[in-house]
PDB file of C-alpha atoms and ligand atoms in Angstrom:
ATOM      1  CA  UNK A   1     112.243   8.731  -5.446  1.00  0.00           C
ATOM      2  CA  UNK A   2     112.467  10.162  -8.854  1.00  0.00           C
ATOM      3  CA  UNK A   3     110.173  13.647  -8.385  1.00  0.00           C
ATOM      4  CA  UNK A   4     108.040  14.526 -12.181  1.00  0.00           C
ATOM      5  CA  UNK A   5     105.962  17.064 -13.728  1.00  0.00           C
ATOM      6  CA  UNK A   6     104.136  15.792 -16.142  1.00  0.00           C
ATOM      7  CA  UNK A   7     102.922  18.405 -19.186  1.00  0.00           C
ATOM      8  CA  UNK A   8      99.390  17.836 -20.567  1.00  0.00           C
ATOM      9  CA  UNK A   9      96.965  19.251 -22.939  1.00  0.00           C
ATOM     10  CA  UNK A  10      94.216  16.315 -22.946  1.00  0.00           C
ATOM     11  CA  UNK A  11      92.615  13.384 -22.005  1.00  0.00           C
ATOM     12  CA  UNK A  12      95.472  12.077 -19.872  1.00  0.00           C
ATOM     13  CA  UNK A  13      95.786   8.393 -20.507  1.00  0.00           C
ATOM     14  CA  UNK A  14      99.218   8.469 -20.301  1.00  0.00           C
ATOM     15  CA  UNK A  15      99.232  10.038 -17.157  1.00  0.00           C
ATOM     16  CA  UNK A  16      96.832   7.687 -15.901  1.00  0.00           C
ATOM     17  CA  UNK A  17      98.806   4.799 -17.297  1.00  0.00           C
ATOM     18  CA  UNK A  18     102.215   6.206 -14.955  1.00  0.00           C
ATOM     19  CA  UNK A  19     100.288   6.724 -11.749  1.00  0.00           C
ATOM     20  CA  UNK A  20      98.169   3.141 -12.310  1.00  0.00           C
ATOM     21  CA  UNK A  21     101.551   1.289 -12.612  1.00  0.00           C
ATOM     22  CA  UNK A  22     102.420  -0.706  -9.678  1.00  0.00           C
ATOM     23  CA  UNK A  23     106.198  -0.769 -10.933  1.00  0.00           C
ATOM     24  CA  UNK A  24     106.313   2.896 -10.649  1.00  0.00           C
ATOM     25  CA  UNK A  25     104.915   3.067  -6.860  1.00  0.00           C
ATOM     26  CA  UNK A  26     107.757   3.021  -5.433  1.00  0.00           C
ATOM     27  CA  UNK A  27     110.625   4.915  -7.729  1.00  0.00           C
ATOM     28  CA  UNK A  28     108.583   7.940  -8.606  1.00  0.00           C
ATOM     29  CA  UNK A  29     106.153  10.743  -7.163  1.00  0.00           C
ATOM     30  CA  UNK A  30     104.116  12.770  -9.584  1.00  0.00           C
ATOM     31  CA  UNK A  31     104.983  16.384  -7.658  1.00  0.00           C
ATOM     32  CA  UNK A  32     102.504  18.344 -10.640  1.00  0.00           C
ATOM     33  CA  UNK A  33     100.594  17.946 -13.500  1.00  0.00           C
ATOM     34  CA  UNK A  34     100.423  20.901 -15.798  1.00  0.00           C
ATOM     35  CA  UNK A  35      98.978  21.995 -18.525  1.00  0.00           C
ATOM     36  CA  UNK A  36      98.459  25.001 -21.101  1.00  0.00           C
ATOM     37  CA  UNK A  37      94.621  24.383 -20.583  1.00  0.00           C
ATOM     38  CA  UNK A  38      92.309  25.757 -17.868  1.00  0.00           C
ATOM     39  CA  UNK A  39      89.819  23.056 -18.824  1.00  0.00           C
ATOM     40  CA  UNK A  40      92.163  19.897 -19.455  1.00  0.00           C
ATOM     41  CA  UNK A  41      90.971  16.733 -18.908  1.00  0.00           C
ATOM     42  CA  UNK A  42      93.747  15.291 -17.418  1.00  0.00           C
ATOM     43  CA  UNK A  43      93.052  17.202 -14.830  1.00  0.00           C
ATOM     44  CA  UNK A  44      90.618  14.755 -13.242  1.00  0.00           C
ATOM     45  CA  UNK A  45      92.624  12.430 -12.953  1.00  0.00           C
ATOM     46  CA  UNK A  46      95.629  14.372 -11.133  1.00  0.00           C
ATOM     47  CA  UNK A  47      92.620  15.508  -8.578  1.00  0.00           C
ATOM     48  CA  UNK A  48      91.909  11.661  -8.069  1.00  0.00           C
ATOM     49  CA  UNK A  49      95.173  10.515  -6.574  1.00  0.00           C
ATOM     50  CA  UNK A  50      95.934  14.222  -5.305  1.00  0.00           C
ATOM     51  CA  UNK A  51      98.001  15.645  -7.530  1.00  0.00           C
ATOM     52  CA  UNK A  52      98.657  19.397  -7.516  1.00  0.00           C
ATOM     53  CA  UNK A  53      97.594  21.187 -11.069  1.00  0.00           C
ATOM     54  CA  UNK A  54      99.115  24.057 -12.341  1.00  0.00           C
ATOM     55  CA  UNK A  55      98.496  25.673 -15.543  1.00  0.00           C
ATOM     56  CA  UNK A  56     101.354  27.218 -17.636  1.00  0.00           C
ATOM     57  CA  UNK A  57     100.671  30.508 -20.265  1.00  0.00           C
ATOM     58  CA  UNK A  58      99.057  34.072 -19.800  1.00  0.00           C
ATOM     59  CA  UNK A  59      96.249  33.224 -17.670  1.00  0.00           C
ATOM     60  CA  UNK A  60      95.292  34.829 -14.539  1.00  0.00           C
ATOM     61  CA  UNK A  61      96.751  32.664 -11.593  1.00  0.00           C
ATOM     62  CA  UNK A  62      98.845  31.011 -14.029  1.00  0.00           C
ATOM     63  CA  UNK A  63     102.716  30.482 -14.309  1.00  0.00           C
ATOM     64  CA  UNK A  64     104.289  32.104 -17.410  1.00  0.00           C
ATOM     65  CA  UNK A  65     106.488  30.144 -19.588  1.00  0.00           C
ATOM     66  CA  UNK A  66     109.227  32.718 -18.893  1.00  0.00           C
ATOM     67  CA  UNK A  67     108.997  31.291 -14.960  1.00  0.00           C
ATOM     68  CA  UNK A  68     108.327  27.443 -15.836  1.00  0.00           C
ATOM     69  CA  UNK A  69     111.672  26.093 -15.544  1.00  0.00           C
ATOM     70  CA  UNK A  70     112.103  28.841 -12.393  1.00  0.00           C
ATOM     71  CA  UNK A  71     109.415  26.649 -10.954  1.00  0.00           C
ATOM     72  CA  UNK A  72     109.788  23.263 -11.512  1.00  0.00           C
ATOM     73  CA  UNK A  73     113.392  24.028  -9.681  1.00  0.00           C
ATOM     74  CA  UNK A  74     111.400  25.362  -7.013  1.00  0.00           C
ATOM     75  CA  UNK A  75     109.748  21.882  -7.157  1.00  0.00           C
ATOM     76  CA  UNK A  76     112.763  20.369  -7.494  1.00  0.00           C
ATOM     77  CA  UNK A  77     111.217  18.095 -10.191  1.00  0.00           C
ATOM     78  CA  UNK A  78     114.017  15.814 -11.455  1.00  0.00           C
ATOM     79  CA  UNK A  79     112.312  15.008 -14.748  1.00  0.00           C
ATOM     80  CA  UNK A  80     110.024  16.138 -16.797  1.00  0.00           C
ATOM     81  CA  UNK A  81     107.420  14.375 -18.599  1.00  0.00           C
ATOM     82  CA  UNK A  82     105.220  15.473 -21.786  1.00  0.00           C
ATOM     83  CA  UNK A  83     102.294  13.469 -22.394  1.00  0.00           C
ATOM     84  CA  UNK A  84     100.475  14.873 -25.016  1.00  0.00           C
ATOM     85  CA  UNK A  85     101.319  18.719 -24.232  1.00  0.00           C
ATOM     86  CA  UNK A  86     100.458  20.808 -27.303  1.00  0.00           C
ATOM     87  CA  UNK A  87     103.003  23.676 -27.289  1.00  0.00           C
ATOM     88  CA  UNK A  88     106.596  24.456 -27.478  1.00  0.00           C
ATOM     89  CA  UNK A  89     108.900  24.343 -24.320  1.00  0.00           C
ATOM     90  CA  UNK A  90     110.681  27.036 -23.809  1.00  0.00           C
ATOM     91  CA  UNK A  91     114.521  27.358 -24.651  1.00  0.00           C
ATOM     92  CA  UNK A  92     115.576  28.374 -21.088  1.00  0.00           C
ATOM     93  CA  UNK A  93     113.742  25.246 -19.912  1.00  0.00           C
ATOM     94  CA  UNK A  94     115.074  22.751 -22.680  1.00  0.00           C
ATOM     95  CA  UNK A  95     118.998  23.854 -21.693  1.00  0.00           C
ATOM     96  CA  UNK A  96     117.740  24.081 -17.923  1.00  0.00           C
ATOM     97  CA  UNK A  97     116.482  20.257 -17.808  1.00  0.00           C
ATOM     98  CA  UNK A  98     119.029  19.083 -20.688  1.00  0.00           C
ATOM     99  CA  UNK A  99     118.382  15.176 -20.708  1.00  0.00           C
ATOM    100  CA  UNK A 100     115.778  15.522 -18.343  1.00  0.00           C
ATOM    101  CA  UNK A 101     112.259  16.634 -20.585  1.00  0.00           C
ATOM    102  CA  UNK A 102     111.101  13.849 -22.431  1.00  0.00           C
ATOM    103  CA  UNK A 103     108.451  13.247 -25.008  1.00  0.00           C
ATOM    104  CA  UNK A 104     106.337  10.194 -26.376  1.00  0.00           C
ATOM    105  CA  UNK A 105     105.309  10.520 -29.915  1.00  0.00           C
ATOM    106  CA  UNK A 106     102.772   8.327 -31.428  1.00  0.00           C
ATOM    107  CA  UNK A 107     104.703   6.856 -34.317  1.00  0.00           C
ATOM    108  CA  UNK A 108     108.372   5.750 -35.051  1.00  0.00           C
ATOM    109  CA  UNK A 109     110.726   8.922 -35.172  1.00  0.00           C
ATOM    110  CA  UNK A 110     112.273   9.938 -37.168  1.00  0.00           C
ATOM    111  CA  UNK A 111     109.481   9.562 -39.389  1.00  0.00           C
ATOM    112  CA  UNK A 112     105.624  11.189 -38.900  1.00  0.00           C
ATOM    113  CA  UNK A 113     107.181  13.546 -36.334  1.00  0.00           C
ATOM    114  CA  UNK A 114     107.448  17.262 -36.508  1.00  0.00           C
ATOM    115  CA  UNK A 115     105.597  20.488 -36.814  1.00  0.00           C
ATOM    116  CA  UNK A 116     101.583  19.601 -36.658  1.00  0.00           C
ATOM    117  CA  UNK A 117     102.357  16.057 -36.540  1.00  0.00           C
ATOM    118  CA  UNK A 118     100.194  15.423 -33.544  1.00  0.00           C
ATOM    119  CA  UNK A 119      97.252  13.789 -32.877  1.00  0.00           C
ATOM    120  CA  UNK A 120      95.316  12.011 -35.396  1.00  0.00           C
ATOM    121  CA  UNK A 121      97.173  13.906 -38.169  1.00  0.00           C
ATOM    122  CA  UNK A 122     100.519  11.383 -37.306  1.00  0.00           C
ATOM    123  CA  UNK A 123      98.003   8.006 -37.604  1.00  0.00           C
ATOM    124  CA  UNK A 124      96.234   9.675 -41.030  1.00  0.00           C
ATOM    125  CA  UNK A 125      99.667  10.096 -42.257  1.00  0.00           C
ATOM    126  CA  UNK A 126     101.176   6.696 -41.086  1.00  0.00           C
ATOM    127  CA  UNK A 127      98.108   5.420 -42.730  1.00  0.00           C
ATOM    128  CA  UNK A 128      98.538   7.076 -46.346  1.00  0.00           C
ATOM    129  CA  UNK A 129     101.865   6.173 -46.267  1.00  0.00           C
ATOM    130  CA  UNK A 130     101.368   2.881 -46.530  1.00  0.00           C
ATOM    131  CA  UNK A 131     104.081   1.683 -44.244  1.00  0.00           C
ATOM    132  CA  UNK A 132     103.319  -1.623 -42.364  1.00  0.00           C
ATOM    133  CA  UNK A 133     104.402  -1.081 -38.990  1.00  0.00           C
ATOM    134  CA  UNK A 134     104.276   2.095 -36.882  1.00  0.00           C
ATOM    135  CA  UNK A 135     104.757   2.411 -33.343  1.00  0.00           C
ATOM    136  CA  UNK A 136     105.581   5.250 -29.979  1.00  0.00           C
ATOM    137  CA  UNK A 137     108.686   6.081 -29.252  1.00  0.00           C
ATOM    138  CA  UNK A 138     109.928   8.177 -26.153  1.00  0.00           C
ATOM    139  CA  UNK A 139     112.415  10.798 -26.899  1.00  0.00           C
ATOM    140  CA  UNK A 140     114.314  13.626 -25.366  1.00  0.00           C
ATOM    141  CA  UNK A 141     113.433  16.999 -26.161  1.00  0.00           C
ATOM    142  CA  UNK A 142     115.474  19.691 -27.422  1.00  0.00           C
ATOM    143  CA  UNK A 143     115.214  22.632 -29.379  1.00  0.00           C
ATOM    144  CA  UNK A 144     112.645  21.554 -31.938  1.00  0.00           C
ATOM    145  CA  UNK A 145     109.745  19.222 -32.157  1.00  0.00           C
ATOM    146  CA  UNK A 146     110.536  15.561 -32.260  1.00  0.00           C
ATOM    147  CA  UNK A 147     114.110  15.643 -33.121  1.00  0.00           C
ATOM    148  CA  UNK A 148     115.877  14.651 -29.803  1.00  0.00           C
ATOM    149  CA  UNK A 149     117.558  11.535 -28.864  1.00  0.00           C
ATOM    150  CA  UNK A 150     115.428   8.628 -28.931  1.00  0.00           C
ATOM    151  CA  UNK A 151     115.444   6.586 -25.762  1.00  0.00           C
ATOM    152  CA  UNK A 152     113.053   3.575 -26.375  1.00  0.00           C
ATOM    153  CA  UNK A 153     110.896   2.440 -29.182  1.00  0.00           C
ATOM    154  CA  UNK A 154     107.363   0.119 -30.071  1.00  0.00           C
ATOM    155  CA  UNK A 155     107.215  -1.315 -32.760  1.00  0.00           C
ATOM    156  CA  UNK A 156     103.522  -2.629 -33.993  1.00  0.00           C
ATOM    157  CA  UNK A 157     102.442  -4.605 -37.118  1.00  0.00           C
ATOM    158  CA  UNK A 158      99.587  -2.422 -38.723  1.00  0.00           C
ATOM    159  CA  UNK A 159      99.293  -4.176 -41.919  1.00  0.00           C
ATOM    160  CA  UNK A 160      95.715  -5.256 -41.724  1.00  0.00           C
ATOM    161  CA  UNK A 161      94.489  -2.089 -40.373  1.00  0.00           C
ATOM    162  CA  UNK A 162      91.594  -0.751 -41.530  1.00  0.00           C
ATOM    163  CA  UNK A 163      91.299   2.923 -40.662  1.00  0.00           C
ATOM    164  CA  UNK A 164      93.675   5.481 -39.236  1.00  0.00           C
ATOM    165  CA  UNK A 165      91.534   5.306 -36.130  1.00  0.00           C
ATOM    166  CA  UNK A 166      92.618   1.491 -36.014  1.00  0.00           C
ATOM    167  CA  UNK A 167      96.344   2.371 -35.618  1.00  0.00           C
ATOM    168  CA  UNK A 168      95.517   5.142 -33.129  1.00  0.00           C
ATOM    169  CA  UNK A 169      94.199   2.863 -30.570  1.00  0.00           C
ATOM    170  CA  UNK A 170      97.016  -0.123 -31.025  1.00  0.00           C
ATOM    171  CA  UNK A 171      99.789   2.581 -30.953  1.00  0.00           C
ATOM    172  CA  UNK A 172      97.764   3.720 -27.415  1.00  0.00           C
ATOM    173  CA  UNK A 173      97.982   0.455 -25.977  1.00  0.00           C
ATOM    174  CA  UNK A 174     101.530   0.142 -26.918  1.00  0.00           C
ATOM    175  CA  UNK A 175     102.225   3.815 -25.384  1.00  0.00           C
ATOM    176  CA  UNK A 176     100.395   2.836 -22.069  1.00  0.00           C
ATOM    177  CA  UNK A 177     103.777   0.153 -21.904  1.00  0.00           C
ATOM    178  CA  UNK A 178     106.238   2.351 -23.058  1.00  0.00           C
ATOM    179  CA  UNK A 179     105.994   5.390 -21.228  1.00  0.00           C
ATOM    180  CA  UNK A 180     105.943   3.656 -17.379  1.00  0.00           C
ATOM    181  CA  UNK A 181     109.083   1.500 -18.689  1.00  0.00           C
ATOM    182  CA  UNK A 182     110.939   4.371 -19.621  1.00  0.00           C
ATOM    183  CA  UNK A 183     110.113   6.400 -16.888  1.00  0.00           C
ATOM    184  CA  UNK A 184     111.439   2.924 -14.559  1.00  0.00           C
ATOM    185  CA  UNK A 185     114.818   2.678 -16.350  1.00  0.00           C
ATOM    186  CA  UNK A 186     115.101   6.665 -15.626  1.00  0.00           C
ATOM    187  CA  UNK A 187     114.355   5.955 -11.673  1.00  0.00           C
ATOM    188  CA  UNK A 188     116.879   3.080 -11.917  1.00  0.00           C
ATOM    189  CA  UNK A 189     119.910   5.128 -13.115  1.00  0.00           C
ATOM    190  CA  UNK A 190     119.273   2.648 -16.180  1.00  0.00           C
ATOM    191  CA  UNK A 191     119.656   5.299 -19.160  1.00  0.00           C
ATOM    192  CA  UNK A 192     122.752   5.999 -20.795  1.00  0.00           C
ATOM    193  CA  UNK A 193     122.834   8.898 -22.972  1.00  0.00           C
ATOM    194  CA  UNK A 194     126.170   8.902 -25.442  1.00  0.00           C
ATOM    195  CA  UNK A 195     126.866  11.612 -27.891  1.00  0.00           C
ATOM    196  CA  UNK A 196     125.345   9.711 -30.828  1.00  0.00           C
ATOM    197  CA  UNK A 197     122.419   7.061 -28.871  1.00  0.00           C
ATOM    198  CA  UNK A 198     120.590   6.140 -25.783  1.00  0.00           C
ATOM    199  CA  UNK A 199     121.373   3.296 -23.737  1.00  0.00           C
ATOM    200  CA  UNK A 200     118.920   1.580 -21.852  1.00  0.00           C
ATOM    201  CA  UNK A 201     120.427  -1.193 -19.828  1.00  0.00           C
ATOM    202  CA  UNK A 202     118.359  -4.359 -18.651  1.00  0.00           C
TER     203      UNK A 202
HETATM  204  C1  GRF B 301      99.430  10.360 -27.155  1.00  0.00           C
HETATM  205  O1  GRF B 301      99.108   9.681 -28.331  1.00  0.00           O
HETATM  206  C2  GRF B 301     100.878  10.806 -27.176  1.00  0.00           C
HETATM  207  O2  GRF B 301     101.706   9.962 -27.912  1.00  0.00           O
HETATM  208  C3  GRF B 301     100.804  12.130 -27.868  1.00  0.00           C
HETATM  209  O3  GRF B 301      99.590  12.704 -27.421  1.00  0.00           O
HETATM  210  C4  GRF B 301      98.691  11.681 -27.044  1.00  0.00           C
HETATM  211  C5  GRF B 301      98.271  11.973 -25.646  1.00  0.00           C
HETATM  212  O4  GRF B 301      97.247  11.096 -25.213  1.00  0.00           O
HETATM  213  N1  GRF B 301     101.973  12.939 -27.634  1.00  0.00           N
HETATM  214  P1  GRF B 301      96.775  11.104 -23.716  1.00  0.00           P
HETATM  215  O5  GRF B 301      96.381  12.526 -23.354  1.00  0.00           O
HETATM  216  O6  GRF B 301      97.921  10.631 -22.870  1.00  0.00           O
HETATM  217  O7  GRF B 301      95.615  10.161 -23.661  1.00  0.00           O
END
């Protein structure tokens, strides 16, 4: 069994979307959910299928960034997930877990990622660009926001959206795929990471 922590900051749906997945019952085990938020939604849903919450930053009772990656070790949490946490990981936990934090972003990368590109800002921007397809892709993380290896891709047509709002909820849906496939091929020994790409065998 592949042990995670997955990294929040909000509503959760792609947390939900890895513990509903029937694929995923028997390769991984959600060991935490975490987030930089005493109130964070996603919250609920770890407390439904009895999940342990921790929260990360300079709360009382919480764990400081400077002893994250201490314990997730302590965990012994073989991967890391971020779905939809807000702030930066720390350097000590980026060369701790190298190859093992990943990320899904809510449009293709390289493009629409980077500093503030979260959120609805990424669909407004796909949107004023004018570009006809966007996308999620699931990355690696490393030093700086959005700029590690990509792993695996979606690629959606948008070209008769409306509103931004419009691509936000196809890219979702898209997401809710993505993120429980990668996380599969991870479980499966089924990524391949070379100097210059990921492979993801069948
Ligand atoms: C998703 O769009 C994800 O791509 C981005 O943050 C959002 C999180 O949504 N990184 P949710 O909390 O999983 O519903």
């Amino acid at each position: 069994m592949l042990k995670v922590a997955v990294f929040v900051s909000g509503r959760g749906s792609n947390l939900r979307a890895i513990l509903n997945s029937s694929k995923l019952r028997n390769l991984i085990k959600v060991q935490a959910v975490i987030s930089n938020k005493t109130t964070c939604p996603a919250f609920k849903i770890a407390e439904e299928y009895s999940i342990s919450n921790y929260i990360v930053g300079n709360e009382e009772n919480s764990i400081s960034y400077n002893n994250i990656s201490e314990f997730l070790k302590s965990l012994e949490i073989d991967l890391v997930v971020l779905a939809g946490f807000l702030k930066m990981i720390p350097n000590d936990m980026i060369v701790d877990f190298r190859n093992r934090i990943i990320n899904i972003h809510p449009a293709l990368l390289p493009s629409f990622g980077g500093k503030g590109m979260y959120g609805m800002n990424v669909h407004q921007a796909v949107y004023n660009s004018s570009t006809q397809v966007s996308g999620a892709t699931v990355h690696f993380v490393d030093e700086t926001y959005d700029t590690g290896k990509i792993i695996s891709q979606r690629c959606i047509d948008i070209s008769d959206v409306g509103s931004p709002e419009e691509i936000s909820e196809r890219v979702l849906a898209v997401e809710h795929e993505l993120l429980p496939h990668v996380l599969e091929k991870f479980a499966l020994n089924k990524i391949i990471v070379g100097n210059a790409r990921v492979r993801v065998l069948p």
